[in-house]
Tab-separated table of C-alpha atoms in Angstrom:
chain	number	residue	atom	x	y	z
A	1	MET	CA	-41.988	-8.297	-174.581
A	2	GLU	CA	-41.005	-12.002	-174.704
A	3	GLU	CA	-37.673	-10.985	-176.271
A	4	ILE	CA	-36.966	-8.549	-173.426
A	5	GLU	CA	-37.815	-11.207	-170.833
A	6	ALA	CA	-35.591	-13.774	-172.583
A	7	GLU	CA	-32.684	-11.339	-172.751
A	8	ALA	CA	-33.061	-10.500	-169.075
A	9	ASN	CA	-33.124	-14.209	-168.174
A	10	ALA	CA	-30.053	-14.840	-170.293
A	11	ALA	CA	-28.188	-12.001	-168.609
A	12	ALA	CA	-29.190	-13.349	-165.194
A	13	GLU	CA	-27.997	-16.883	-166.131
A	14	ALA	CA	-24.685	-15.485	-167.348
A	15	ALA	CA	-24.212	-13.559	-164.142
A	16	GLN	CA	-25.078	-16.663	-162.083
A	17	GLY	CA	-22.584	-18.730	-164.050
A	18	ALA	CA	-19.878	-16.143	-163.438
A	19	ALA	CA	-20.702	-16.115	-159.741
A	20	ASN	CA	-20.437	-19.931	-159.573
A	21	GLY	CA	-17.098	-19.927	-161.382
A	22	ASP	CA	-18.412	-21.578	-164.568
A	23	LEU	CA	-17.564	-18.526	-166.671
A	24	PRO	CA	-14.838	-15.897	-166.427
A	25	GLU	CA	-15.957	-13.171	-164.064
A	26	PRO	CA	-16.746	-10.013	-166.084
A	27	SER	CA	-15.312	-6.674	-165.090
A	28	THR	CA	-17.331	-3.816	-163.664
A	29	GLU	CA	-17.177	-1.931	-166.958
A	30	GLU	CA	-18.492	-4.927	-168.905
A	31	LEU	CA	-21.345	-5.434	-166.457
A	32	ALA	CA	-22.246	-1.743	-166.535
A	33	LEU	CA	-22.187	-1.676	-170.356
A	34	GLY	CA	-24.296	-4.821	-170.512
A	35	LEU	CA	-26.818	-3.386	-168.064
A	36	ALA	CA	-26.960	-0.123	-170.040
A	37	SER	CA	-27.539	-2.100	-173.245
A	38	ASP	CA	-30.370	-4.066	-171.596
A	39	LEU	CA	-31.899	-0.833	-170.362
A	40	GLU	CA	-31.712	0.690	-173.827
A	41	ARG	CA	-33.460	-2.338	-175.342
A	42	PHE	CA	-36.080	-2.174	-172.595
A	43	LEU	CA	-36.817	1.490	-173.259
A	44	THR	CA	-36.968	0.814	-176.999
A	45	GLY	CA	-39.450	-1.975	-176.345
A	46	LEU	CA	-41.708	0.468	-174.519
A	47	LEU	CA	-42.395	2.173	-177.867
A	48	ARG	CA	-44.145	-0.901	-179.187
A	49	PRO	CA	-47.947	-0.418	-179.382
A	50	TRP	CA	-49.085	-2.869	-176.687
A	51	ASN	CA	-46.302	-1.879	-174.321
A	52	ALA	CA	-47.299	1.756	-174.735
A	53	TYR	CA	-50.929	0.796	-174.116
A	54	GLN	CA	-49.949	-0.920	-170.850
A	55	ILE	CA	-48.034	2.158	-169.732
A	56	LEU	CA	-51.045	4.352	-170.482
A	57	ILE	CA	-53.334	1.947	-168.603
A	58	ALA	CA	-51.017	2.041	-165.580
A	59	LEU	CA	-50.922	5.851	-165.647
A	60	GLY	CA	-54.718	5.936	-165.875
A	61	LEU	CA	-55.006	3.627	-162.864
A	62	ILE	CA	-52.576	5.841	-160.920
A	63	ALA	CA	-54.748	8.873	-161.685
A	64	ALA	CA	-57.898	6.975	-160.682
A	65	ALA	CA	-56.323	5.856	-157.402
A	66	TYR	CA	-55.270	9.452	-156.692
A	67	LEU	CA	-58.796	10.783	-157.295
A	68	LEU	CA	-60.338	8.055	-155.153
A	69	THR	CA	-57.858	8.844	-152.368
A	70	ARG	CA	-58.802	12.533	-152.443
A	71	LEU	CA	-62.437	11.484	-152.187
A	72	LEU	CA	-62.235	8.713	-149.560
A	73	ALA	CA	-59.354	9.843	-147.312
A	74	PRO	CA	-61.230	12.745	-145.603
A	75	ARG	CA	-64.285	10.561	-144.993
A	76	LEU	CA	-62.137	7.776	-143.545
A	77	HIS	CA	-60.357	10.292	-141.326
A	78	ASN	CA	-63.644	11.710	-140.018
A	79	TRP	CA	-64.944	8.198	-139.350
A	80	MET	CA	-61.780	7.335	-137.409
A	81	ARG	CA	-62.243	10.424	-135.218
A	82	THR	CA	-65.670	9.136	-134.147
A	83	LEU	CA	-64.286	5.830	-132.887
A	84	THR	CA	-64.042	5.610	-129.101
A	85	GLY	CA	-63.027	2.718	-126.906
A	86	MET	CA	-61.242	0.902	-129.730
A	87	PRO	CA	-58.050	-1.007	-128.793
A	88	THR	CA	-54.836	0.846	-129.544
A	89	TRP	CA	-53.505	-1.754	-131.970
A	90	ARG	CA	-56.675	-1.530	-134.112
A	91	MET	CA	-56.429	2.244	-134.251
A	92	ARG	CA	-52.790	1.970	-135.324
A	93	VAL	CA	-53.789	-0.396	-138.131
A	94	LEU	CA	-56.399	2.085	-139.321
A	95	VAL	CA	-53.843	4.904	-139.243
A	96	ILE	CA	-51.391	2.827	-141.301
A	97	LEU	CA	-54.091	1.998	-143.860
A	98	HIS	CA	-55.131	5.651	-144.026
A	99	LYS	CA	-51.556	6.755	-144.774
A	100	ARG	CA	-51.150	4.088	-147.489
A	101	LEU	CA	-54.620	4.488	-148.983
A	102	ASN	CA	-53.293	5.670	-152.353
A	103	LEU	CA	-51.106	2.580	-152.824
A	104	ILE	CA	-53.877	0.293	-151.530
A	105	LEU	CA	-56.368	1.642	-154.063
A	106	PHE	CA	-53.853	1.394	-156.904
A	107	ALA	CA	-53.136	-2.270	-156.075
A	108	ALA	CA	-56.862	-2.932	-155.786
A	109	LEU	CA	-57.421	-1.461	-159.257
A	110	ILE	CA	-54.471	-2.920	-161.169
A	111	TRP	CA	-54.858	-6.575	-160.146
A	112	PRO	CA	-58.410	-6.961	-161.537
A	113	THR	CA	-57.213	-5.174	-164.658
A	114	VAL	CA	-54.375	-7.705	-165.097
A	115	TRP	CA	-56.722	-10.664	-164.559
A	116	ILE	CA	-59.237	-9.325	-167.081
A	117	MET	CA	-56.537	-8.691	-169.709
A	118	ARG	CA	-55.040	-12.163	-169.234
A	119	GLU	CA	-58.440	-13.692	-169.913
A	120	ALA	CA	-59.301	-11.386	-172.806
A	121	THR	CA	-55.998	-11.230	-174.746
A	122	TRP	CA	-52.491	-12.702	-175.003
A	123	PRO	CA	-50.448	-12.910	-171.762
A	124	SER	CA	-47.672	-10.862	-173.343
A	125	ARG	CA	-50.065	-7.932	-173.690
A	126	SER	CA	-50.441	-7.770	-169.897
A	127	TYR	CA	-46.853	-8.747	-168.962
A	128	MET	CA	-45.746	-5.226	-167.994
A	129	LEU	CA	-48.945	-4.572	-166.049
A	130	GLY	CA	-48.338	-7.826	-164.174
A	131	ILE	CA	-44.864	-6.626	-163.160
A	132	ILE	CA	-46.274	-3.280	-161.993
A	133	ALA	CA	-49.006	-5.082	-160.051
A	134	GLN	CA	-46.453	-7.334	-158.327
A	135	LEU	CA	-44.296	-4.317	-157.454
A	136	SER	CA	-47.221	-2.362	-156.026
A	137	LEU	CA	-48.386	-5.284	-153.873
A	138	ALA	CA	-44.859	-6.063	-152.628
A	139	TRP	CA	-44.180	-2.407	-151.790
A	140	LEU	CA	-47.498	-2.204	-149.938
A	141	ILE	CA	-46.766	-5.311	-147.841
A	142	ILE	CA	-43.297	-4.045	-146.943
A	143	ALA	CA	-44.597	-0.567	-146.068
A	144	VAL	CA	-47.238	-2.023	-143.744
A	145	ALA	CA	-44.985	-4.674	-142.197
A	146	THR	CA	-42.152	-2.245	-141.381
A	147	ARG	CA	-44.530	-0.125	-139.302
A	148	LEU	CA	-44.092	-2.776	-136.612
A	149	ILE	CA	-40.498	-1.559	-136.123
A	150	THR	CA	-40.480	1.197	-133.492
A	151	ASN	CA	-37.065	2.683	-134.291
A	152	LYS	CA	-37.524	5.234	-137.093
A	153	LEU	CA	-34.015	4.920	-138.538
A	154	LEU	CA	-34.130	1.137	-138.546
A	155	ARG	CA	-37.652	1.151	-139.974
A	156	SER	CA	-36.613	3.383	-142.878
A	157	GLY	CA	-33.526	1.285	-143.589
A	158	VAL	CA	-35.455	-1.999	-143.631
A	159	ARG	CA	-38.185	-0.480	-145.785
A	160	TYR	CA	-35.868	0.861	-148.487
A	161	VAL	CA	-33.722	-2.270	-148.546
A	162	GLY	CA	-36.876	-4.366	-148.861
A	163	TRP	CA	-38.209	-2.232	-151.702
A	164	ILE	CA	-34.921	-2.501	-153.610
A	165	TRP	CA	-34.670	-6.254	-153.070
A	166	VAL	CA	-38.221	-7.088	-154.208
A	167	THR	CA	-37.864	-4.783	-157.211
A	168	LEU	CA	-34.698	-6.550	-158.344
A	169	SER	CA	-36.274	-9.947	-157.662
A	170	ILE	CA	-39.422	-9.225	-159.671
A	171	LEU	CA	-37.345	-7.827	-162.547
A	172	ASN	CA	-34.948	-10.829	-162.390
A	173	LEU	CA	-31.972	-8.534	-161.853
A	174	THR	CA	-30.706	-9.861	-158.514
A	175	ASP	CA	-27.857	-11.886	-160.040
A	176	THR	CA	-26.778	-9.009	-162.264
A	177	ALA	CA	-26.845	-6.561	-159.359
A	178	ARG	CA	-24.868	-9.014	-157.219
A	179	ALA	CA	-22.259	-9.457	-159.930
A	180	ILE	CA	-21.854	-5.682	-160.251
A	181	LEU	CA	-21.505	-5.249	-156.489
A	182	GLU	CA	-19.006	-8.122	-156.255
A	183	SER	CA	-16.885	-6.697	-159.049
A	184	ALA	CA	-16.512	-3.364	-157.190
A	185	ALA	CA	-13.992	-4.433	-154.539
A	186	ILE	CA	-10.734	-3.426	-152.899
A	187	ASP	CA	-8.104	-5.562	-151.177
A	188	PHE	CA	-6.359	-4.982	-147.836
A	189	GLY	CA	-3.672	-7.672	-147.831
A	190	ASP	CA	-5.607	-10.925	-147.487
A	191	LEU	CA	-8.894	-9.096	-146.908
A	192	HIS	CA	-11.136	-8.837	-149.988
A	193	LEU	CA	-13.836	-6.195	-149.459
A	194	SER	CA	-16.564	-5.702	-152.063
A	195	LEU	CA	-19.772	-3.709	-152.153
A	196	TRP	CA	-21.732	-6.958	-152.031
A	197	THR	CA	-19.936	-7.904	-148.813
A	198	ILE	CA	-20.750	-4.492	-147.355
A	199	VAL	CA	-24.433	-4.822	-148.293
A	200	GLN	CA	-24.566	-8.305	-146.764
A	201	ALA	CA	-22.818	-7.055	-143.634
A	202	VAL	CA	-25.258	-4.170	-143.209
A	203	VAL	CA	-28.296	-6.436	-143.595
A	204	VAL	CA	-27.005	-9.249	-141.388
A	205	LEU	CA	-25.594	-6.907	-138.740
A	206	GLY	CA	-28.831	-4.929	-138.698
A	207	ALA	CA	-30.848	-8.107	-138.108
A	208	LEU	CA	-28.463	-9.423	-135.429
A	209	ILE	CA	-28.256	-6.079	-133.623
A	210	THR	CA	-32.054	-5.882	-133.623
A	211	VAL	CA	-32.221	-9.343	-132.035
A	212	ALA	CA	-29.506	-8.370	-129.537
A	213	ARG	CA	-31.385	-5.209	-128.654
A	214	PHE	CA	-34.612	-7.149	-128.080
A	215	LEU	CA	-32.847	-9.719	-125.885
A	216	SER	CA	-31.091	-6.934	-123.982
A	217	ARG	CA	-34.349	-5.125	-123.233
A	218	THR	CA	-36.119	-8.313	-122.173
A	219	SER	CA	-33.275	-9.412	-119.910
A	220	SER	CA	-32.874	-5.908	-118.458
A	221	ASP	CA	-36.543	-5.785	-117.485
A	222	ARG	CA	-36.259	-9.139	-115.724
A	223	ILE	CA	-33.107	-8.081	-113.868
A	224	LYS	CA	-34.731	-4.824	-112.727
A	225	ARG	CA	-37.751	-6.732	-111.379
A	226	ASN	CA	-35.528	-8.963	-109.257
A	227	ASP	CA	-35.515	-7.398	-105.777
A	228	GLU	CA	-32.812	-9.758	-104.547
A	229	ILE	CA	-30.180	-8.014	-106.707
A	230	SER	CA	-28.872	-4.668	-105.440
A	231	PRO	CA	-29.383	-1.599	-107.699
A	232	SER	CA	-25.658	-1.223	-108.433
A	233	MET	CA	-25.332	-4.923	-109.292
A	234	GLN	CA	-28.384	-4.640	-111.552
A	235	VAL	CA	-26.715	-1.846	-113.507
A	236	LEU	CA	-23.472	-3.838	-113.747
A	237	LEU	CA	-25.245	-6.982	-114.987
A	238	ILE	CA	-27.234	-5.003	-117.548
A	239	LYS	CA	-24.107	-3.272	-118.899
A	240	LEU	CA	-22.168	-6.558	-119.124
A	241	LEU	CA	-25.114	-8.252	-120.836
A	242	GLN	CA	-25.421	-5.453	-123.385
A	243	LEU	CA	-21.685	-5.552	-124.105
A	244	LEU	CA	-21.765	-9.339	-124.545
A	245	LEU	CA	-24.824	-9.340	-126.824
A	246	TYR	CA	-23.658	-6.518	-129.098
A	247	CYS	CA	-20.113	-7.902	-129.392
A	248	ALA	CA	-21.555	-11.331	-130.228
A	249	ALA	CA	-23.847	-9.766	-132.862
A	250	LEU	CA	-20.894	-7.937	-134.447
A	251	PHE	CA	-18.674	-11.020	-134.443
A	252	LEU	CA	-21.334	-13.384	-135.805
A	253	GLY	CA	-22.414	-10.842	-138.425
A	254	LEU	CA	-18.909	-10.432	-139.820
A	255	LYS	CA	-18.380	-14.179	-139.780
A	256	ALA	CA	-21.707	-14.784	-141.536
A	257	VAL	CA	-20.750	-12.600	-144.506
A	258	GLY	CA	-17.359	-14.293	-144.810
A	259	VAL	CA	-15.117	-11.520	-143.502
A	260	ASP	CA	-11.731	-12.888	-142.415
A	261	LEU	CA	-11.262	-11.246	-139.020
A	262	THR	CA	-7.562	-12.153	-138.947
A	263	GLY	CA	-7.036	-9.731	-141.805
A	264	LEU	CA	-8.216	-6.917	-139.559
A	265	ALA	CA	-5.688	-7.684	-136.822
A	266	PHE	CA	-3.078	-5.139	-137.926
A	267	LEU	CA	-5.670	-2.455	-138.655
A	268	SER	CA	-7.448	-2.993	-135.329
A	269	GLY	CA	-4.114	-2.872	-133.507
A	270	ALA	CA	-3.255	0.476	-135.060
A	271	ILE	CA	-6.694	1.830	-134.244
A	272	GLY	CA	-6.361	0.535	-130.681
A	273	VAL	CA	-3.076	2.400	-130.191
A	274	GLY	CA	-4.623	5.591	-131.538
A	275	LEU	CA	-7.630	5.226	-129.302
A	276	GLY	CA	-5.377	4.582	-126.315
A	277	PHE	CA	-3.691	7.960	-126.760
A	278	GLY	CA	-6.691	9.974	-127.878
A	279	LEU	CA	-9.416	8.557	-125.636
A	280	GLN	CA	-7.652	8.311	-122.282
A	281	LYS	CA	-10.409	10.210	-120.481
A	282	VAL	CA	-13.106	8.057	-122.040
A	283	VAL	CA	-11.362	4.842	-121.016
A	284	SER	CA	-10.728	6.282	-117.545
A	285	ASN	CA	-14.426	7.059	-117.143
A	286	LEU	CA	-15.397	3.574	-118.345
A	287	VAL	CA	-13.040	1.885	-115.875
A	288	SER	CA	-14.193	4.224	-113.093
A	289	GLY	CA	-17.791	3.292	-113.852
A	290	VAL	CA	-16.996	-0.412	-113.478
A	291	ILE	CA	-15.223	0.296	-110.154
A	292	ILE	CA	-18.219	2.261	-108.860
A	293	LEU	CA	-20.539	-0.600	-109.733
A	294	LEU	CA	-18.286	-3.214	-108.150
A	295	ASP	CA	-17.565	-1.486	-104.826
A	296	LYS	CA	-21.202	-0.327	-104.468
A	297	SER	CA	-20.094	3.039	-103.075
A	298	ILE	CA	-22.706	4.812	-105.182
A	299	LYS	CA	-25.975	3.365	-106.413
A	300	PRO	CA	-29.175	4.701	-108.023
A	301	GLY	CA	-31.298	6.559	-105.501
A	302	ASP	CA	-28.395	7.689	-103.272
A	303	VAL	CA	-28.311	11.332	-102.216
A	304	ILE	CA	-24.855	12.814	-102.764
A	305	SER	CA	-23.040	16.139	-102.544
A	306	LEU	CA	-20.169	16.864	-104.900
A	307	GLY	CA	-18.891	20.405	-104.563
A	308	ALA	CA	-21.861	22.740	-104.992
A	309	THR	CA	-24.010	19.976	-106.516
A	310	PHE	CA	-26.548	18.294	-104.221
A	311	GLY	CA	-29.075	15.774	-105.494
A	312	TRP	CA	-29.933	12.138	-105.913
A	313	ILE	CA	-28.519	9.690	-108.425
A	314	GLU	CA	-30.972	9.040	-111.224
A	315	ALA	CA	-28.902	6.617	-113.317
A	316	LEU	CA	-25.412	5.145	-113.611
A	317	GLY	CA	-24.014	5.312	-117.131
A	318	ALA	CA	-20.917	3.885	-118.746
A	319	ARG	CA	-19.190	7.309	-118.781
A	320	TYR	CA	-21.123	9.443	-116.326
A	321	VAL	CA	-23.511	9.510	-113.375
A	322	SER	CA	-26.801	11.375	-113.733
A	323	VAL	CA	-27.527	13.498	-110.632
A	324	VAL	CA	-30.887	15.301	-110.380
A	325	THR	CA	-31.137	18.289	-108.059
A	326	ARG	CA	-34.172	19.643	-106.244
A	327	ASP	CA	-34.682	22.374	-108.848
A	328	GLY	CA	-34.965	19.815	-111.652
A	329	LYS	CA	-31.489	20.242	-113.107
A	330	GLU	CA	-29.745	17.079	-114.224
A	331	TYR	CA	-25.959	17.042	-113.906
A	332	LEU	CA	-23.921	14.495	-115.875
A	333	ILE	CA	-20.872	13.988	-113.677
A	334	PRO	CA	-17.969	11.967	-115.154
A	335	ASN	CA	-17.269	8.733	-113.307
A	336	GLU	CA	-13.639	9.720	-112.836
A	337	ASP	CA	-14.644	12.723	-110.696
A	338	LEU	CA	-16.554	10.439	-108.333
A	339	ILE	CA	-13.530	8.160	-107.939
A	340	THR	CA	-10.799	10.792	-107.509
A	341	GLY	CA	-12.817	13.533	-105.738
A	342	GLN	CA	-14.435	13.787	-102.325
A	343	VAL	CA	-18.099	12.792	-102.441
A	344	VAL	CA	-20.585	13.055	-99.585
A	345	ASN	CA	-23.055	10.153	-99.815
A	346	TRP	CA	-25.939	11.018	-97.501
A	347	SER	CA	-27.513	7.571	-97.872
A	348	HIS	CA	-24.564	5.215	-98.340
A	349	SER	CA	-25.185	2.756	-95.477
A	350	ASN	CA	-28.669	4.029	-94.461
A	351	ASP	CA	-31.098	6.815	-95.212
A	352	PHE	CA	-30.838	8.568	-91.823
A	353	VAL	CA	-29.579	12.170	-92.021
A	354	ARG	CA	-28.983	14.450	-89.032
A	355	LEU	CA	-29.526	18.189	-89.481
A	356	ASP	CA	-28.444	21.027	-87.183
A	357	ILE	CA	-30.152	24.379	-86.581
A	358	ASN	CA	-28.488	27.200	-84.649
A	359	PHE	CA	-30.494	29.897	-82.844
A	360	GLY	CA	-30.231	32.198	-79.837
A	361	THR	CA	-32.547	33.571	-77.115
A	362	ALA	CA	-32.380	36.448	-74.642
A	363	TYR	CA	-30.505	36.067	-71.367
A	364	HIS	CA	-33.639	36.560	-69.306
A	365	ASP	CA	-35.323	33.464	-70.821
A	366	ASP	CA	-35.100	30.196	-68.895
A	367	PRO	CA	-32.667	27.919	-70.873
A	368	HIS	CA	-34.345	24.770	-69.548
A	369	LEU	CA	-37.689	25.960	-70.918
A	370	VAL	CA	-36.101	27.000	-74.228
A	371	ARG	CA	-34.570	23.551	-74.737
A	372	ARG	CA	-37.861	21.771	-74.000
A	373	ILE	CA	-39.868	24.077	-76.286
A	374	ALA	CA	-37.309	23.669	-79.114
A	375	ILE	CA	-37.468	19.855	-78.900
A	376	GLU	CA	-41.288	19.858	-78.915
A	377	ALA	CA	-41.334	22.252	-81.883
A	378	ALA	CA	-39.030	20.002	-83.893
A	379	GLN	CA	-41.106	16.915	-83.057
A	380	SER	CA	-44.232	18.633	-84.397
A	381	VAL	CA	-42.794	18.724	-87.951
A	382	ASP	CA	-43.885	15.745	-90.078
A	383	ARG	CA	-40.575	14.589	-91.543
A	384	VAL	CA	-38.667	14.727	-88.260
A	385	LEU	CA	-38.162	11.206	-86.860
A	386	SER	CA	-39.609	10.323	-83.462
A	387	LYS	CA	-37.620	7.090	-83.124
A	388	LYS	CA	-34.447	9.191	-83.125
A	389	PRO	CA	-35.699	12.097	-80.979
A	390	PRO	CA	-34.345	15.634	-81.427
A	391	VAL	CA	-31.923	17.120	-78.907
A	392	CYS	CA	-31.093	20.724	-78.003
A	393	HIS	CA	-27.865	21.928	-76.366
A	394	ILE	CA	-26.379	25.232	-75.241
A	395	ILE	CA	-23.211	25.827	-77.234
A	396	SER	CA	-22.118	29.278	-76.012
A	397	PHE	CA	-22.975	32.498	-74.173
A	398	GLY	CA	-22.846	35.033	-76.943
A	399	ASP	CA	-22.554	38.813	-76.844
A	400	SER	CA	-26.298	39.350	-77.142
A	401	SER	CA	-27.890	35.919	-76.679
A	402	VAL	CA	-27.575	32.436	-75.304
A	403	ASP	CA	-26.719	30.276	-78.340
A	404	TYR	CA	-28.271	26.828	-78.889
A	405	VAL	CA	-28.029	24.021	-81.458
A	406	LEU	CA	-31.098	21.917	-82.282
A	407	ARG	CA	-30.346	18.523	-83.840
A	408	PHE	CA	-32.943	16.256	-85.443
A	409	TRP	CA	-33.046	13.299	-87.847
A	410	ILE	CA	-34.832	12.590	-91.140
A	411	GLU	CA	-34.846	9.473	-93.349
A	412	ASP	CA	-35.861	10.937	-96.699
A	413	PRO	CA	-33.030	13.205	-97.894
A	414	THR	CA	-34.422	13.048	-101.433
A	415	GLY	CA	-37.287	15.201	-100.133
A	416	GLY	CA	-34.862	18.094	-99.654
A	417	LEU	CA	-32.919	19.604	-96.779
A	418	THR	CA	-33.612	23.323	-97.058
A	419	ASN	CA	-37.370	22.873	-96.843
A	420	ILE	CA	-37.244	20.757	-93.680
A	421	ARG	CA	-34.918	23.266	-92.031
A	422	GLY	CA	-37.359	26.036	-92.938
A	423	ASN	CA	-40.299	24.111	-91.477
A	424	VAL	CA	-38.438	23.577	-88.186
A	425	PHE	CA	-37.510	27.265	-88.034
A	426	LEU	CA	-41.189	28.184	-88.481
A	427	ALA	CA	-42.200	25.749	-85.740
A	428	LEU	CA	-39.608	27.361	-83.421
A	429	TRP	CA	-40.909	30.823	-84.246
A	430	ASP	CA	-44.511	29.864	-83.480
A	431	ALA	CA	-43.516	28.102	-80.238
A	432	PHE	CA	-41.402	31.049	-79.036
A	433	GLN	CA	-44.209	33.477	-79.814
A	434	THR	CA	-46.646	31.333	-77.818
A	435	HIS	CA	-44.394	31.080	-74.734
A	436	GLY	CA	-43.062	34.643	-74.849
A	437	ILE	CA	-39.472	33.713	-75.611
A	438	SER	CA	-37.617	36.469	-77.422
A	439	ILE	CA	-34.858	36.357	-79.985
A	440	PRO	CA	-32.678	39.429	-79.243
A	441	PHE	CA	-31.070	41.738	-81.717
A	442	PRO	CA	-27.318	42.298	-81.455
A	443	GLN	CA	-26.719	45.066	-78.870
A	444	ARG	CA	-23.786	47.439	-78.580
A	445	GLU	CA	-23.200	50.071	-75.835
A	446	LEU	CA	-21.517	53.313	-76.832
A	447	ARG	CA	-19.997	55.457	-74.060
A	448	MET	CA	-18.866	59.046	-74.660
A	449	LEU	CA	-15.781	59.886	-72.573
A	450	PRO	CA	-15.192	63.503	-71.420
A	451	ALA	CA	-12.497	65.464	-73.121
A	452	ASP	CA	-10.336	65.772	-69.963
A	453	ALA	CA	-10.290	61.951	-69.622
A	454	GLU	CA	-7.377	61.928	-71.981
């Protein structure tokens, strides 16, 4: 086993020397052949008696950990179900430990085994078990630590990258892996792009974007809690802050991994021209969204009508406005439609909305009494404003009735318009029934002329 370790260290030193420029940089084929040769020698070394014994011991410990998990996991689960009043974070820790119980038990079994063998026999006879013990403990720490990341995709990416990195580090293969990744590269003019650069970029960009996302959320919460900033200006500040943070994360990440951004100038210019022709609507919606936020014509909470759509604005997005109707439907209206089309904003300057109701009564009913009763009926409805009192006017003498219009004000259009109209109609009906005022049916008189009238 000492020979295998020495060969691995020698390969790592050679790769480090090549990376520092002390030795000629080997090609990808040479590195792959060297790694295959090292792997073949490693597998051959496993056939030696003590190496085979260590493998058997590790397999036995895996089986023991599996049996203990089958025995203890149900009991731990039942005990967790009996816990009440425990803080949420403690329960989450118990859930994480329950899911990783198999790996926890294996690490708990293999480390005492390694310590006992190091005391009882030569260190080389427990070398492979020591590597397995280090791997199991490192994997367990990474698996538990990554549970703190809420985003599932990011959590999985960090976990697998961490597992690969610690495995290569424990096996002393980081320099060899780096040399292989650096040798696999392509050139775009002055831009040298290798797999190692891509891996670095993914890791660094992931970390920077995570930091940018955290700062964006924290700043957004503070902006939303500031009552001195208007809702539309809050949305604009949040969008600008997000754009600034993510662009800074992208720029700093590429700079950190040594990417020459000037080499991307021609490529980015060509992509920009293509995007300009293919994404005209997207750009138009983005610019329209900025205009909406700047002129404050529409803001979250406003009640608007656009064609057959009536509802209140739930959120302002970069490409669209979310409008929620009374029946729970959420319409995503492009920003361009709100700029170029006619929009009725029921609460642009204030929340007062005037509604009209048309009705008619019989000719024998006193119109002065009808007007007074209609006003009192409207005032009896809860949502009708008393500080802007209702009014009732005669608008025409119809064929069968005297026609009136009843006008009243509300200040909560988000509560709906149809329902308040219905409530006022019911109040009119009850008031007319109480005072004996009738609503006539349309009447037509048919006269039969004699035949000699022609």
